[in-house]
Amino acid sequence: MTQQSLILIVEDNPTNARVLFDVLEAAEFRVLLAQSGESALEKLQAITPHLILLDVMM
């Protein structure tokens, strides 16, 4: 069994977050969502994602 890559999405727009989440999950990635920079930093205390997709205009 292979390990799926973990992607953290940091996005404050719920529609954009849902679209990204659905596309990446359909491509069989493990996906976590954070709706703010603060929330993302909290998640990063517990996990190390392979990729972070960050909305820089939050």
GROMACS .gro file of N, CA and C in nm:
model
  174
    1MET      N    1   0.085  -0.117   0.000
    1MET     CA    2   0.000   0.000   0.000
    1MET      C    3   0.090   0.124   0.000
    2THR      N    4   0.057   0.221  -0.083
    2THR     CA    5   0.135   0.345  -0.089
    2THR      C    6   0.066   0.452  -0.006
    3GLN      N    7   0.149   0.541   0.047
    3GLN     CA    8   0.095   0.651   0.127
    3GLN      C    9   0.050   0.764   0.034
    4GLN      N   10  -0.068   0.817   0.060
    4GLN     CA   11  -0.119   0.930  -0.019
    4GLN      C   12  -0.051   1.059   0.027
    5SER      N   13  -0.025   1.147  -0.068
    5SER     CA   14   0.030   1.278  -0.033
    5SER      C   15  -0.075   1.360   0.040
    6LEU      N   16  -0.028   1.435   0.139
    6LEU     CA   17  -0.116   1.519   0.220
    6LEU      C   18  -0.103   1.664   0.174
    7ILE      N   19  -0.215   1.727   0.143
    7ILE     CA   20  -0.218   1.866   0.098
    7ILE      C   21  -0.301   1.948   0.195
    8LEU      N   22  -0.244   2.061   0.238
    8LEU     CA   23  -0.316   2.155   0.324
    8LEU      C   24  -0.361   2.273   0.238
    9ILE      N   25  -0.491   2.299   0.237
    9ILE     CA   26  -0.548   2.414   0.166
    9ILE      C   27  -0.577   2.522   0.270
   10VAL      N   28  -0.520   2.641   0.249
   10VAL     CA   29  -0.547   2.755   0.336
   10VAL      C   30  -0.624   2.857   0.252
   11GLU      N   31  -0.754   2.864   0.275
   11GLU     CA   32  -0.843   2.944   0.188
   11GLU      C   33  -0.961   2.992   0.270
   12ASP      N   34  -0.986   3.123   0.267
   12ASP     CA   35  -1.097   3.178   0.345
   12ASP      C   36  -1.229   3.182   0.269
   13ASN      N   37  -1.226   3.160   0.139
   13ASN     CA   38  -1.349   3.158   0.058
   13ASN      C   39  -1.402   3.015   0.056
   14PRO      N   40  -1.519   2.989   0.114
   14PRO     CA   41  -1.570   2.852   0.123
   14PRO      C   42  -1.591   2.785  -0.013
   15THR      N   43  -1.631   2.861  -0.113
   15THR     CA   44  -1.654   2.802  -0.245
   15THR      C   45  -1.522   2.756  -0.306
   16ASN      N   46  -1.420   2.841  -0.301
   16ASN     CA   47  -1.289   2.804  -0.355
   16ASN      C   48  -1.231   2.684  -0.280
   17ALA      N   49  -1.245   2.685  -0.148
   17ALA     CA   50  -1.194   2.575  -0.067
   17ALA      C   51  -1.263   2.444  -0.104
   18ARG      N   52  -1.395   2.446  -0.122
   18ARG     CA   53  -1.471   2.325  -0.155
   18ARG      C   54  -1.431   2.271  -0.292
   19VAL      N   55  -1.416   2.360  -0.390
   19VAL     CA   56  -1.377   2.316  -0.525
   19VAL      C   57  -1.239   2.250  -0.521
   20LEU      N   58  -1.142   2.316  -0.458
   20LEU     CA   59  -1.008   2.258  -0.447
   20LEU      C   60  -1.012   2.124  -0.374
   21PHE      N   61  -1.084   2.122  -0.262
   21PHE     CA   62  -1.094   1.999  -0.183
   21PHE      C   63  -1.150   1.885  -0.267
   22ASP      N   64  -1.260   1.910  -0.335
   22ASP     CA   65  -1.325   1.805  -0.414
   22ASP      C   66  -1.236   1.755  -0.528
   23VAL      N   67  -1.169   1.846  -0.597
   23VAL     CA   68  -1.081   1.806  -0.709
   23VAL      C   69  -0.964   1.723  -0.658
   24LEU      N   70  -0.902   1.768  -0.550
   24LEU     CA   71  -0.785   1.696  -0.498
   24LEU      C   72  -0.824   1.563  -0.436
   25GLU      N   73  -0.936   1.559  -0.367
   25GLU     CA   74  -0.982   1.433  -0.309
   25GLU      C   75  -1.018   1.332  -0.419
   26ALA      N   76  -1.077   1.379  -0.527
   26ALA     CA   77  -1.109   1.291  -0.640
   26ALA      C   78  -0.982   1.236  -0.704
   27ALA      N   79  -0.874   1.311  -0.693
   27ALA     CA   80  -0.744   1.265  -0.746
   27ALA      C   81  -0.670   1.179  -0.643
   28GLU      N   82  -0.739   1.144  -0.535
   28GLU     CA   83  -0.692   1.054  -0.431
   28GLU      C   84  -0.580   1.110  -0.344
   29PHE      N   85  -0.582   1.243  -0.323
   29PHE     CA   86  -0.493   1.304  -0.226
   29PHE      C   87  -0.565   1.312  -0.093
   30ARG      N   88  -0.490   1.311   0.016
   30ARG     CA   89  -0.547   1.342   0.147
   30ARG      C   90  -0.544   1.493   0.159
   31VAL      N   91  -0.655   1.553   0.200
   31VAL     CA   92  -0.667   1.698   0.199
   31VAL      C   93  -0.717   1.747   0.334
   32LEU      N   94  -0.653   1.852   0.384
   32LEU     CA   95  -0.700   1.922   0.504
   32LEU      C   96  -0.730   2.066   0.467
   33LEU      N   97  -0.829   2.125   0.533
   33LEU     CA   98  -0.867   2.263   0.508
   33LEU      C   99  -0.839   2.349   0.631
   34ALA      N  100  -0.791   2.470   0.606
   34ALA     CA  101  -0.779   2.572   0.710
   34ALA      C  102  -0.838   2.700   0.652
   35GLN      N  103  -0.922   2.768   0.731
   35GLN     CA  104  -0.990   2.887   0.680
   35GLN      C  105  -0.919   3.017   0.717
   36SER      N  106  -0.805   3.006   0.786
   36SER     CA  107  -0.729   3.126   0.823
   36SER      C  108  -0.582   3.087   0.841
   37GLY      N  109  -0.497   3.189   0.843
   37GLY     CA  110  -0.356   3.164   0.869
   37GLY      C  111  -0.335   3.106   1.008
   38GLU      N  112  -0.410   3.157   1.105
   38GLU     CA  113  -0.399   3.108   1.242
   38GLU      C  114  -0.436   2.959   1.250
   39SER      N  115  -0.545   2.923   1.184
   39SER     CA  116  -0.587   2.783   1.181
   39SER      C  117  -0.482   2.695   1.113
   40ALA      N  118  -0.423   2.746   1.005
   40ALA     CA  119  -0.319   2.671   0.935
   40ALA      C  120  -0.199   2.646   1.026
   41LEU      N  121  -0.158   2.749   1.099
   41LEU     CA  122  -0.044   2.733   1.190
   41LEU      C  123  -0.073   2.631   1.299
   42GLU      N  124  -0.196   2.629   1.349
   42GLU     CA  125  -0.235   2.530   1.449
   42GLU      C  126  -0.226   2.389   1.391
   43LYS      N  127  -0.275   2.371   1.268
   43LYS     CA  128  -0.269   2.239   1.204
   43LYS      C  129  -0.125   2.196   1.180
   44LEU      N  130  -0.038   2.292   1.146
   44LEU     CA  131   0.102   2.261   1.118
   44LEU      C  132   0.178   2.219   1.243
   45GLN      N  133   0.122   2.243   1.361
   45GLN     CA  134   0.183   2.194   1.484
   45GLN      C  135   0.170   2.042   1.494
   46ALA      N  136   0.068   1.987   1.428
   46ALA     CA  137   0.038   1.844   1.440
   46ALA      C  138   0.074   1.764   1.316
   47ILE      N  139   0.079   1.828   1.199
   47ILE     CA  140   0.101   1.755   1.075
   47ILE      C  141   0.208   1.825   0.991
   48THR      N  142   0.267   1.748   0.898
   48THR     CA  143   0.361   1.804   0.801
   48THR      C  144   0.310   1.767   0.662
   49PRO      N  145   0.242   1.859   0.596
   49PRO     CA  146   0.188   1.828   0.463
   49PRO      C  147   0.298   1.823   0.358
   50HIS      N  148   0.271   1.752   0.251
   50HIS     CA  149   0.363   1.748   0.138
   50HIS      C  150   0.355   1.877   0.057
   51LEU      N  151   0.239   1.942   0.061
   51LEU     CA  152   0.215   2.064  -0.016
   51LEU      C  153   0.115   2.152   0.058
   52ILE      N  154   0.138   2.283   0.054
   52ILE     CA  155   0.043   2.380   0.109
   52ILE      C  156  -0.003   2.470  -0.005
   53LEU      N  157  -0.134   2.476  -0.026
   53LEU     CA  158  -0.193   2.569  -0.122
   53LEU      C  159  -0.249   2.685  -0.040
   54LEU      N  160  -0.190   2.803  -0.057
   54LEU     CA  161  -0.217   2.916   0.030
   54LEU      C  162  -0.275   3.033  -0.048
   55ASP      N  163  -0.389   3.082  -0.004
   55ASP     CA  164  -0.448   3.204  -0.058
   55ASP      C  165  -0.377   3.321   0.009
   56VAL      N  166  -0.299   3.397  -0.067
   56VAL     CA  167  -0.222   3.506  -0.008
   56VAL      C  168  -0.303   3.636   0.002
   57MET      N  169  -0.425   3.638  -0.050
   57MET     CA  170  -0.509   3.758  -0.045
   57MET      C  171  -0.626   3.737   0.052
   58MET      N  172  -0.601   3.679   0.168
   58MET     CA  173  -0.707   3.655   0.265
   58MET      C  174  -0.734   3.779   0.346
   0.00000   0.00000   0.00000
